[in-house]
Coordinates of C-alpha atoms in Angstrom, one line a residue:
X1 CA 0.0 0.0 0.0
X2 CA 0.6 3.4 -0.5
X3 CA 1.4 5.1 2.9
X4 CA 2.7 8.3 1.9
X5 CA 2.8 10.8 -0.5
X6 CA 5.3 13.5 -0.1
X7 CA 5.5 16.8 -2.9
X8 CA 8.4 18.6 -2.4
X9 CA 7.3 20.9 -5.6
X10 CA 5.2 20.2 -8.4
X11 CA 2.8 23.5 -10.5
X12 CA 1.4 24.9 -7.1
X13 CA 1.7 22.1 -4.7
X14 CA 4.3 22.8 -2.9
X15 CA 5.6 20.8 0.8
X16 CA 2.4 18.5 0.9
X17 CA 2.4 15.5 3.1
X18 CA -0.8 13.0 2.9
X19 CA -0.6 10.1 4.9
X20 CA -3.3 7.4 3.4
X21 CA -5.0 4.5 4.9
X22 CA -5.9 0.8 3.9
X23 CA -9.1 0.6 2.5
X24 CA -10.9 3.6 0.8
X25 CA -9.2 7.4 0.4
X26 CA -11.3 9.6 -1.4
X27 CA -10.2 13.1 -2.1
X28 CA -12.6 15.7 -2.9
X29 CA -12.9 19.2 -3.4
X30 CA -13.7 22.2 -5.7
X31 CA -13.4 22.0 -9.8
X32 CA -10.2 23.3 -10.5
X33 CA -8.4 23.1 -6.9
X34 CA -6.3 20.2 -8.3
X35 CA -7.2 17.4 -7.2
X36 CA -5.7 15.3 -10.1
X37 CA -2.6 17.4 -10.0
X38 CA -2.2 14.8 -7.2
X39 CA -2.9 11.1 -8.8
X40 CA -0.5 13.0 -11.8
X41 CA 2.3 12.9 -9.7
X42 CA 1.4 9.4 -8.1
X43 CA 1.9 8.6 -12.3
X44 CA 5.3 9.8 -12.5
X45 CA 6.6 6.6 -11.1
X46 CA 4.7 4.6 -13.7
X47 CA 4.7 7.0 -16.9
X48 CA 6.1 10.7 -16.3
X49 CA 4.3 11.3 -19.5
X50 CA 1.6 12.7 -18.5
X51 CA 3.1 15.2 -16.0
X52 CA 2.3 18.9 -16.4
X53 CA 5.5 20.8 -15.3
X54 CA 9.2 20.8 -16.4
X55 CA 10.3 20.8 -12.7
X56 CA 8.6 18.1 -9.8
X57 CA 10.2 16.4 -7.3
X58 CA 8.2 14.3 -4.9
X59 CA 8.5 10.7 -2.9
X60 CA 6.0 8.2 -2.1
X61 CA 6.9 5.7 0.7
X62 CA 5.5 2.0 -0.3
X63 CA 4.9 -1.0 2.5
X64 CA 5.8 -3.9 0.2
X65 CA 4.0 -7.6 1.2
X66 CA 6.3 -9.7 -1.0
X67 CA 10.2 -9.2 -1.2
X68 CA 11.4 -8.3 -5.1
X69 CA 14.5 -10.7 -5.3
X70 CA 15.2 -9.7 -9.0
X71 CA 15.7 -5.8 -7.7
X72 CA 16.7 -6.1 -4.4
X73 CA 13.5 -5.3 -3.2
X74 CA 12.7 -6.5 1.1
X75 CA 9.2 -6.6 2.9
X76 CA 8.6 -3.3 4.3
X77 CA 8.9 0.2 4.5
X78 CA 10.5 1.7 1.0
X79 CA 11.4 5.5 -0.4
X80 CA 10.2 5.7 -3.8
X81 CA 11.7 9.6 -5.3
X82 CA 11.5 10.6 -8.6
X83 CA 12.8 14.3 -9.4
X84 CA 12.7 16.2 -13.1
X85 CA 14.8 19.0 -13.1
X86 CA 14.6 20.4 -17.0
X87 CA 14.9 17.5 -19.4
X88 CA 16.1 15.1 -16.6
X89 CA 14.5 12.8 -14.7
X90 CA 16.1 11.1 -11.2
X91 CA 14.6 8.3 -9.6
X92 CA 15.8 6.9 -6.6
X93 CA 14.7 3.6 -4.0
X94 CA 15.5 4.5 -0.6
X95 CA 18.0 7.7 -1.3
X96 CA 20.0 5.6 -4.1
X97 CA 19.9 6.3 -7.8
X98 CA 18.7 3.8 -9.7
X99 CA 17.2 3.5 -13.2
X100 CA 14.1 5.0 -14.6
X101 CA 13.1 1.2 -15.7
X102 CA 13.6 -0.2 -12.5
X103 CA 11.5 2.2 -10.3
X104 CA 8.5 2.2 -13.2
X105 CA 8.5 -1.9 -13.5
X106 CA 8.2 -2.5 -9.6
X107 CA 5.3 0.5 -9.0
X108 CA 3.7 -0.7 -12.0
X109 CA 3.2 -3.9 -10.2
X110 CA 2.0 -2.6 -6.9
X111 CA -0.4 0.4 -8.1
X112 CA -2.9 0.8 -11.2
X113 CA -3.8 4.7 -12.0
X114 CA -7.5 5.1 -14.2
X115 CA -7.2 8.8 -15.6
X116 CA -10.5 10.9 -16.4
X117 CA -12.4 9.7 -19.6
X118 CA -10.5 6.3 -19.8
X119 CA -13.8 4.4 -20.4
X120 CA -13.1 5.9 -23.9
X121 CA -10.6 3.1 -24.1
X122 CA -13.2 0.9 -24.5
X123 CA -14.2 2.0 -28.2
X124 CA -10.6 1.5 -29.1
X125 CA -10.2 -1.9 -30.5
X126 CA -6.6 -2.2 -29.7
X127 CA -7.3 -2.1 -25.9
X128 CA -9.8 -4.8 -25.8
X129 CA -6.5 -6.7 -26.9
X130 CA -4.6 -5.6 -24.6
X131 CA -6.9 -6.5 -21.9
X132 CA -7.1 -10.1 -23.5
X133 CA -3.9 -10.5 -23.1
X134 CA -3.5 -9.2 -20.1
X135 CA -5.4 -11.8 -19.1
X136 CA -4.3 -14.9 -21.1
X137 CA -0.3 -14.6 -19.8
X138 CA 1.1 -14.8 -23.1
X139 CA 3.6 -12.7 -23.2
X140 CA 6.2 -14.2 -24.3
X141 CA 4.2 -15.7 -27.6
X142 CA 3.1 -12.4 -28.4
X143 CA 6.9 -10.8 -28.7
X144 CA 7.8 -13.6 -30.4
X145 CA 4.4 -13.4 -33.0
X146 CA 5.6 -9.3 -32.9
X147 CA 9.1 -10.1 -33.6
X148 CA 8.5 -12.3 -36.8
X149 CA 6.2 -9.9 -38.1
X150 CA 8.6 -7.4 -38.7
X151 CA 10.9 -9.5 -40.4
X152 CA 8.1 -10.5 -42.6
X153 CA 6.8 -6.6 -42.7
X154 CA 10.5 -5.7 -43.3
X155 CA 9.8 -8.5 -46.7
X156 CA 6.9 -7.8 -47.8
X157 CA 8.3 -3.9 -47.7
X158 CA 11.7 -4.5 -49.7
X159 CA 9.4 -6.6 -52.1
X160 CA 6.7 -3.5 -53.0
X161 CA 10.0 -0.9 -52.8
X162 CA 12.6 -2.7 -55.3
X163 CA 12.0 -3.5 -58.8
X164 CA 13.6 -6.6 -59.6
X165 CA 14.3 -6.4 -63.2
X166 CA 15.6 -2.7 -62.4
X167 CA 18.3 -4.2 -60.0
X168 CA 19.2 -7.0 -62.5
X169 CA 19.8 -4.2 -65.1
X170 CA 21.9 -2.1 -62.8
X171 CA 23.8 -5.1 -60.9
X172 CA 25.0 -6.0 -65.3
X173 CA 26.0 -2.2 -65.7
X174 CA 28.1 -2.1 -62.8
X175 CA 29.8 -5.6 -63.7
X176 CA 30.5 -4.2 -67.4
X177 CA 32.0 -0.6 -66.3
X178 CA 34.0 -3.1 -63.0
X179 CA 35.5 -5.0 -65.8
X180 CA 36.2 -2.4 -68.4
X181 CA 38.4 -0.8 -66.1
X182 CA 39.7 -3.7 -64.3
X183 CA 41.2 -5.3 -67.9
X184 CA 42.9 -1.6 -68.5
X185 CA 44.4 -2.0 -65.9
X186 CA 45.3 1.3 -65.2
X187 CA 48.2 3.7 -62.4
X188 CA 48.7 6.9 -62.1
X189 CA 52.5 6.0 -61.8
X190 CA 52.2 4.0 -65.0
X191 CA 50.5 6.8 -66.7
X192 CA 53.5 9.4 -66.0
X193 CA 55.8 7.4 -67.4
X194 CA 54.3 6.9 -70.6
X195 CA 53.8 10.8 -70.6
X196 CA 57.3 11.3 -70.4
X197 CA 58.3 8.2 -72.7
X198 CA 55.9 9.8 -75.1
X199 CA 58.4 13.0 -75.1
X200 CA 61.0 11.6 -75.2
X201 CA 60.0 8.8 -78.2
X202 CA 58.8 12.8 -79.9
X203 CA 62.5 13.6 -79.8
X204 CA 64.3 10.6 -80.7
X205 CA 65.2 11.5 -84.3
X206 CA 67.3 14.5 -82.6
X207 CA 68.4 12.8 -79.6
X208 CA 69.6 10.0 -82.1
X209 CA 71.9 12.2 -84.0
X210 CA 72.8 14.2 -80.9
X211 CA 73.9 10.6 -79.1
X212 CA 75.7 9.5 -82.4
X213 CA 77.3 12.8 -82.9
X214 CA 78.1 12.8 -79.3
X215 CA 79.6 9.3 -79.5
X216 CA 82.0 10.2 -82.2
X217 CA 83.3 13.2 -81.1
X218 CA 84.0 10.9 -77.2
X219 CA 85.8 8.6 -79.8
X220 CA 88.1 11.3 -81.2
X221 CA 88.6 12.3 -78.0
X222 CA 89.9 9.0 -76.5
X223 CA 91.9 8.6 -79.2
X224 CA 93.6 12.5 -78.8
X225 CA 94.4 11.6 -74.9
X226 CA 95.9 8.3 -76.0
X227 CA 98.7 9.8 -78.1
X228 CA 99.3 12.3 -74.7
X229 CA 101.1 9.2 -73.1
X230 CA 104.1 9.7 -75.6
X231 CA 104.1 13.7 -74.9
X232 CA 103.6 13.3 -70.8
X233 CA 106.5 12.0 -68.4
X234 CA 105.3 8.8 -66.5
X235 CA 104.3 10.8 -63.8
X236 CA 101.3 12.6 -65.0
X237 CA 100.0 8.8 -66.5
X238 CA 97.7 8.2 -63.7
X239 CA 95.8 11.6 -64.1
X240 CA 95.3 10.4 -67.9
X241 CA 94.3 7.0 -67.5
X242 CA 91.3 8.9 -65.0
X243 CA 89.9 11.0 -67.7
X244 CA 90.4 8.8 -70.5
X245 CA 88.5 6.1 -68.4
X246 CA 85.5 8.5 -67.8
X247 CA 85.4 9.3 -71.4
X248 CA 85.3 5.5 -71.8
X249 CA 82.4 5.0 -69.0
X250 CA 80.3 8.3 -70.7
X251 CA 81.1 6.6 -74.1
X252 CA 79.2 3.6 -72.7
X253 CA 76.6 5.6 -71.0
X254 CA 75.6 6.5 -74.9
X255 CA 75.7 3.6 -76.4
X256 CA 73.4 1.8 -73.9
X257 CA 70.8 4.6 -74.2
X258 CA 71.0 4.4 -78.1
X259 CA 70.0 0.7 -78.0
X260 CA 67.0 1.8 -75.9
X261 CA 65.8 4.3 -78.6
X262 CA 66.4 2.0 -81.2
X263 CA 63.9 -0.3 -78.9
X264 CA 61.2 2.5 -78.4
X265 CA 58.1 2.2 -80.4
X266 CA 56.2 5.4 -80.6
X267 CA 53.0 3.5 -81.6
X268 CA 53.2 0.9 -78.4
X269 CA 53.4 4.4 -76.3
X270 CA 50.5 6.0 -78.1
X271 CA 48.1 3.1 -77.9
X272 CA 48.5 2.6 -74.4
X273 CA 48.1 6.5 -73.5
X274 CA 44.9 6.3 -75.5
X275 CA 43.6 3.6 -73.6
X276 CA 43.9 6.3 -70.5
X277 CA 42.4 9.0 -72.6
X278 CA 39.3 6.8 -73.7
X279 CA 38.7 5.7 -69.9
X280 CA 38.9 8.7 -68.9
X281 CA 36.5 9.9 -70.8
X282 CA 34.2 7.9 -69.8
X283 CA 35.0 7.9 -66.2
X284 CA 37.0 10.6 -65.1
X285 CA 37.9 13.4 -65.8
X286 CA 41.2 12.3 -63.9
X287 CA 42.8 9.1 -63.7
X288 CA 42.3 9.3 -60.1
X289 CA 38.7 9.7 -60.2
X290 CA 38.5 6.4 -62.2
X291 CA 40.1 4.5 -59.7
X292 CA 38.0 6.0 -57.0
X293 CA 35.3 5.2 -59.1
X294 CA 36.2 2.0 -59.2
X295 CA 36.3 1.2 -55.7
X296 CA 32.9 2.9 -55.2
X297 CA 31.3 0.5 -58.4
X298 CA 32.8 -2.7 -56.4
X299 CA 30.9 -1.7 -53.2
X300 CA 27.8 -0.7 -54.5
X301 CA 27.7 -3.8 -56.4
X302 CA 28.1 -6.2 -53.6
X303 CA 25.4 -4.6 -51.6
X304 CA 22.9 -4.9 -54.7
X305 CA 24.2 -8.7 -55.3
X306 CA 23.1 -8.8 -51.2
X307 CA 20.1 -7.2 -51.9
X308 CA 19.1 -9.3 -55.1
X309 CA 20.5 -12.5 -53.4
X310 CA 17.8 -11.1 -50.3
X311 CA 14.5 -10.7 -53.2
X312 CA 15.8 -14.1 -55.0
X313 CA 15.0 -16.2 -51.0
X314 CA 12.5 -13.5 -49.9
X315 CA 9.5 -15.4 -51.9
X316 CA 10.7 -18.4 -49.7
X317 CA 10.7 -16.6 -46.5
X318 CA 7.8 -14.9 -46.5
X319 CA 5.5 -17.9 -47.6
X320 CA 7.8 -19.5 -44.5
X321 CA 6.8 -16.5 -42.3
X322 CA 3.3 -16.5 -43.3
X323 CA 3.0 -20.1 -42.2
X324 CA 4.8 -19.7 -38.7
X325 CA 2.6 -16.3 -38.0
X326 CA -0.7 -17.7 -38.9
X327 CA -0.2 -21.0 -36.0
X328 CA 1.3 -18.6 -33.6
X329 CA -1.7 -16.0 -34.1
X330 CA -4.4 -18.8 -33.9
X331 CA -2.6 -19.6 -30.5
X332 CA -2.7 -16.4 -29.6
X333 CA -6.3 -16.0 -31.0
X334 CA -7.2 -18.8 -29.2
X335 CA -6.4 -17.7 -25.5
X336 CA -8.3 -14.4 -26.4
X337 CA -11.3 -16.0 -26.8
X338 CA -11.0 -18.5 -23.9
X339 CA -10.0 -15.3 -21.9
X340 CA -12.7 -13.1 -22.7
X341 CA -14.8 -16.0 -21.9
X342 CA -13.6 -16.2 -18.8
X343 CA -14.8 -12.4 -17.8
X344 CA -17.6 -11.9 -19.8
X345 CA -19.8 -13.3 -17.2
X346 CA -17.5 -11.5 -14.1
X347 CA -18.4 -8.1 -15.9
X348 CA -22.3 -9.2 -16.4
X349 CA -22.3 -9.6 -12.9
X350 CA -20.5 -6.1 -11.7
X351 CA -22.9 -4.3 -14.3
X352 CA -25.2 -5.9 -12.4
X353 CA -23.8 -4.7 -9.1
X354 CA -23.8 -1.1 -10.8
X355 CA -27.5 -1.0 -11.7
X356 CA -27.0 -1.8 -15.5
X357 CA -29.1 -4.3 -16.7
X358 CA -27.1 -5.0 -20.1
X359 CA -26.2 -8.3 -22.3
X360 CA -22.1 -7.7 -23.3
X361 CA -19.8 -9.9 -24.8
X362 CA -16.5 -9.9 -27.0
X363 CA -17.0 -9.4 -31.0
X364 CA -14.2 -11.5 -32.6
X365 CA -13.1 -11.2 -36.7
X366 CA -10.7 -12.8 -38.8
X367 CA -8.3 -10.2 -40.1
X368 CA -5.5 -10.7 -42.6
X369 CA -2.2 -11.1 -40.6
X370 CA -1.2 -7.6 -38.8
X371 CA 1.2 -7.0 -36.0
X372 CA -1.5 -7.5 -33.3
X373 CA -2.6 -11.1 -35.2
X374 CA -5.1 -12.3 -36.8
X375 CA -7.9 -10.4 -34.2
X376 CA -10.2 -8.1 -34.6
X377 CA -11.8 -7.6 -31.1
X378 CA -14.6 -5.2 -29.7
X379 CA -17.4 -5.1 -26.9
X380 CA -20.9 -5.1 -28.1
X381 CA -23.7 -5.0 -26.3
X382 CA -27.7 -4.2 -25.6
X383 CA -29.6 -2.5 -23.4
X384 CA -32.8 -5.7 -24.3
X385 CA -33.4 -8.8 -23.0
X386 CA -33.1 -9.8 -26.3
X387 CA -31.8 -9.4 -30.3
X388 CA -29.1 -8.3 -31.8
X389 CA -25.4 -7.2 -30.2
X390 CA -24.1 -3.5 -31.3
X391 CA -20.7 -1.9 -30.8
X392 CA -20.8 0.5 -28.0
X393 CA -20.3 2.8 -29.5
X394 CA -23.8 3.0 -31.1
X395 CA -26.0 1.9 -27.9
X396 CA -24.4 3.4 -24.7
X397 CA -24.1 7.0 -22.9
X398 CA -21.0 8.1 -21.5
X399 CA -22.2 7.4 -18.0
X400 CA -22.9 3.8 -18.9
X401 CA -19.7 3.8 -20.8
X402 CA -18.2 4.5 -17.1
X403 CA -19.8 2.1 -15.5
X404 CA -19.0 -0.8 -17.7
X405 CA -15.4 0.5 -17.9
X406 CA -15.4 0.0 -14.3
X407 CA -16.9 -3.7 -14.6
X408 CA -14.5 -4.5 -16.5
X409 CA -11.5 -3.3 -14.5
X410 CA -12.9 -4.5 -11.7
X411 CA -13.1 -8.1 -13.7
X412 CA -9.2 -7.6 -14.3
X413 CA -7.7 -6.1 -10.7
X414 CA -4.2 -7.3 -10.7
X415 CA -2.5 -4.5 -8.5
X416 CA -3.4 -4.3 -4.8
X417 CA -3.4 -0.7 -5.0
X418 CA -6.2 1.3 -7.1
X419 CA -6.2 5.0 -8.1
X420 CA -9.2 6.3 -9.7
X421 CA -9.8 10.0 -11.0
X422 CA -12.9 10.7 -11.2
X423 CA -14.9 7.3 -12.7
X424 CA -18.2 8.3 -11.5
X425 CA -18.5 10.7 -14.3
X426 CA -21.9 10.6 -15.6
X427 CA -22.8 8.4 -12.7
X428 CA -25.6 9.3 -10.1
X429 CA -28.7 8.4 -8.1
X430 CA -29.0 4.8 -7.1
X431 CA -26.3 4.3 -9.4
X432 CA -23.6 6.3 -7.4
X433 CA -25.0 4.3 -4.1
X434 CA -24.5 1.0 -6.1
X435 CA -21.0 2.1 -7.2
X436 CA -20.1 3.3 -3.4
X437 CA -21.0 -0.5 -2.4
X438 CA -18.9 -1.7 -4.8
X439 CA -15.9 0.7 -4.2
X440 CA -16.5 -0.1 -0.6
X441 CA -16.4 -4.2 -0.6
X442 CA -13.4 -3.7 -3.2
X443 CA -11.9 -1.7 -0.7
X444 CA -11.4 -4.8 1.8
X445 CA -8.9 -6.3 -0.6
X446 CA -7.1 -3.0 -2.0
X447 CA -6.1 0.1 -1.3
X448 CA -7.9 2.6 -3.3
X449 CA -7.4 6.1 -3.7
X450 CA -10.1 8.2 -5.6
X451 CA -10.7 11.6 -6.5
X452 CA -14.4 11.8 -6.6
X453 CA -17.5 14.3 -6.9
X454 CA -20.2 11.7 -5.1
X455 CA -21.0 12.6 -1.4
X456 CA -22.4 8.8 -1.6
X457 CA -18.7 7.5 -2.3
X458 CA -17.3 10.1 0.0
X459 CA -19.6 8.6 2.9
X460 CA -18.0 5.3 2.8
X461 CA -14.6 6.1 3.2
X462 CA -11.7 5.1 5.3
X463 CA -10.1 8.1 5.0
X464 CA -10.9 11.5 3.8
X465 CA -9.4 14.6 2.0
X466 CA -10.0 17.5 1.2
X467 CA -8.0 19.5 -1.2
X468 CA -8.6 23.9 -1.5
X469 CA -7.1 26.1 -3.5
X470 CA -6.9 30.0 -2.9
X471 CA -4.6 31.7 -5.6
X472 CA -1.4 30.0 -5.7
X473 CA -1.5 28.5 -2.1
X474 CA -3.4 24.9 -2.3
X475 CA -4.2 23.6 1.5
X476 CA -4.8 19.4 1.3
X477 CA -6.1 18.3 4.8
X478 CA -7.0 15.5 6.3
X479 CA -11.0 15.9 7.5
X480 CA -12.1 14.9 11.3
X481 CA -15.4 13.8 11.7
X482 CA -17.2 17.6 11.8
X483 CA -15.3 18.4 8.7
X484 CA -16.2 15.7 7.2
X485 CA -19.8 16.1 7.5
X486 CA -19.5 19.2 6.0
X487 CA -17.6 18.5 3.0
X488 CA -20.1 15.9 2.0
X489 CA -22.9 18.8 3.2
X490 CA -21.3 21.0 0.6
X491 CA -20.7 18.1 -1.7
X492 CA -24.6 17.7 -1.9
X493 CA -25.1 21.3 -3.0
X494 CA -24.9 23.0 0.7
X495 CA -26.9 23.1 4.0
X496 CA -29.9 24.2 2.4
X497 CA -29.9 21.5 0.4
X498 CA -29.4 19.2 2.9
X499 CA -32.4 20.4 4.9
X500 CA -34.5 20.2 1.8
X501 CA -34.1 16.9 1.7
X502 CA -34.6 16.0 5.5

């Protein structure tokens, strides 16, 4: 149970303390003094997302039955704090940090918060599932039913998105320009060296004679120092034999690079350098772009081989998929129906409780596969004894609405504390006595906690609260008897009223 609430700051409540009770808490007061400003905060530890203000800091102190081995968790007294400062949110169990998940997933367990107009829920299809299976325990066949479809969504999308034939086309393209410039074989280091053999081979007639000329002239001159040796004393011999030895070695130099010009072929040189010139045309502008273009073409192309490779086995897989999702959603299908079976005469009999005599059951339709199954679910009903079922939506009032939203929550209590704001909207009469009854004998097993209008609720509670509000200032007390009885004076219109009906 809920023992405290503490709000250290949240819109105008500011340094509250309310101690609750076991049994029934109702809180009551004035439109607009706040009143749900209260359960809000209560919701931060399950969903902050519906909190009001960019800064709240409060702590709620929990007596826990049954230890929580999986979080630490002992029988007893615990701190529950949850902070926002900006766009952070702290949490903490007993003055130590822990995470958001951790705090949400054991309150979430203990306590179950009904906003204002959540019987609306009922008209939404998706919650009747949610409730079913709630109540089936299936859990862990639904993730795995939810996990397959969207492999077989992820399919069927890839499927409708690529065109086949298109990818085929693009996958050869890529191939053909890979292999055209693959086979040339191209570098930018190969590339300058033809540029400059390409000069060179321009200039060979001239460097030909200039290398022959050259060549003759080193031969004259070899011969000219060789006649020296008669003229020189023996002395001066070594000096000669240098030079005429480095005339000898250049004389060499020439003749080697004369054999290589008489190797060069212009046309070799000027075939090749056109292969670079067409490819780049193509591909470049730059040699270097080609290559880079290259190793983008090999990449792209292995992803669309993946991707074809992926639509050639997708057929396969999603006739595979389709078979494993249709068993797994009749399962699933199955322990909806046997659980909606099992309440349908639980919330008959709370309808009854709550004054509304009504025939209700669960719609069921085949649907093509979706990512909550094969189900189509709603509550239809009728106000006769006999005929037809409608949807809801076509044959009830919002009060009646409220009531059978409350039948069927009270069908499905798995929390043993319960925090209602404001479900006797659109209830009154003996209705709001027949709701009080029930609140009350509901009350032996739970806790509850309920913002409520009806002086009949008000009457039967363990505990009561009043909540005022003058400007900014909001006073939350907790009423003796005499204050009590008039609350629930004012609550039925006022001491005048009162006596009218005395």
């Amino acid at each position: 149970m809920i023992e405290l609430l503490h709000i250290n700051e949240y819109v105008y409540l500011k340094d509250i303390d309310i101690y609750f009770s076991e049994g029934l808490n109702v809180i009551t007061g004035e439109t607009g003094t706040g009143k749900s400003l209260l359960l809000d905060i209560i919701g931060a530890f399950v969903d902050y997302g519906n909190v009001r203000s960019d800064v709240f800091s409060a702590d709620i102190v929990l007596n826990i039955d049954h230890p929580n081995e999986e979080y630490g968790i002992s029988s007893g007294q615990h701190i529950f704090s949850v902070e926002k400062k900006g766009k952070k949110v702290f949490y903490k169990i007993d003055g130590k940090l822990v995470p958001k998940d951790i705090v949400q997933n054991i309150v979430s367990n203990i306590i179950t918060i009904h906003k204002q107009n959540s019987h609306m829920k009922l008209l939404e299809k998706s919650f009747i599932l949610e409730i079913l299976d709630n109540i089936a325990q299936h859990e862990e066949k639904i993730i795995e039913y939810k996990e397959l479809y969207q492999r077989y969504n992820n399919i069927i999308k890839m499927l409708s998105v690529v065109d086949k034939d298109k990818l085929i086309q693009e996958i050869e393209e890529l191939r053909q320009k890979i292999s055209e410039v693959d086979s040339a074989n191209l570098s930018v280091e190969e590339e300058e060296e033809l540029e400059n053999a390409y000069k060179k081979a321009s200039n060979i007639q001239t460097l030909l004679q200039n290398y022959n000329l050259a060549s003759q002239q080193l031969e004259e001159t070899e011969s000219v120092l060789r006649k020296l040796y008669s003229f020189l004393e023996e002395k001066f011999h070594n000096e000669l034999d240098k030079i005429i030895e480095s005339v000898a070695e250049l004389e060499n130099s020439l003749s080697k690079e004369l054999i290589k010009l008489d190797e060069v072929n212009i046309e070799d040189i000027e075939n090749r350098l056109w292969v670079y010139k067409k490819i780049r045309r193509k591909y470049g502008p730059t040699t270097e772009d080609v290559l880079e273009n290259l190793s983008i073409w090999k990449k792209t192309l292995e992803e669309k081989e993946k991707t074809l490779s992926l639509i050639e086995n997708a057929d396969y897989e999603k006739s595979t998929l389709e078979d494993k999702l249709y068993k797994i959603a009749e399962e699933i299908s199955l322990n909806r129906k046997k659980s909606s079976e099992k309440i349908i005469s639980e919330i008959q009999e709370h309808l009854k409780d709550l004054n509304m005599n009504a025939r209700i059951d669960f719609s069921f339709s085949k649907t093509e596969l979706s990512s909550n199954g094969i189900d189509e679910v709603e509550l239809v009903g009728s106000t006769l004894s006999a005929g037809p079922l409608y949807p809801l939506r076509k044959i009830v009032s919002g009060g009646e609405l409220s009531r059978l939203m409350l039948a069927l929550e009270l069908s499905t209590v798995s929390t043993p504390v319960l925090i209602y704001d404001e479900i006797d909207s659109g209830v009154g009469g003996k209705t709001a006595v027949k709701l009080s009854e029930k609140l009350e004998r509901l009350a032996k097993e739970h806790q509850i906690i309920i913002v409520t209008h009806l002086p009949q609720i008000a009457l039967r509670a363990e505990k009561h609260f009043s909540i005022v509000r003058n400007g900014d200032s909001v006073i939350i007390k907790e009423l003796n008897d005499n204050e009590r009885n008039e609350e629930i004076k004012r609550m039925f219109g006022g001491e005048e009223i009162v006596e009218k009906i005395k």
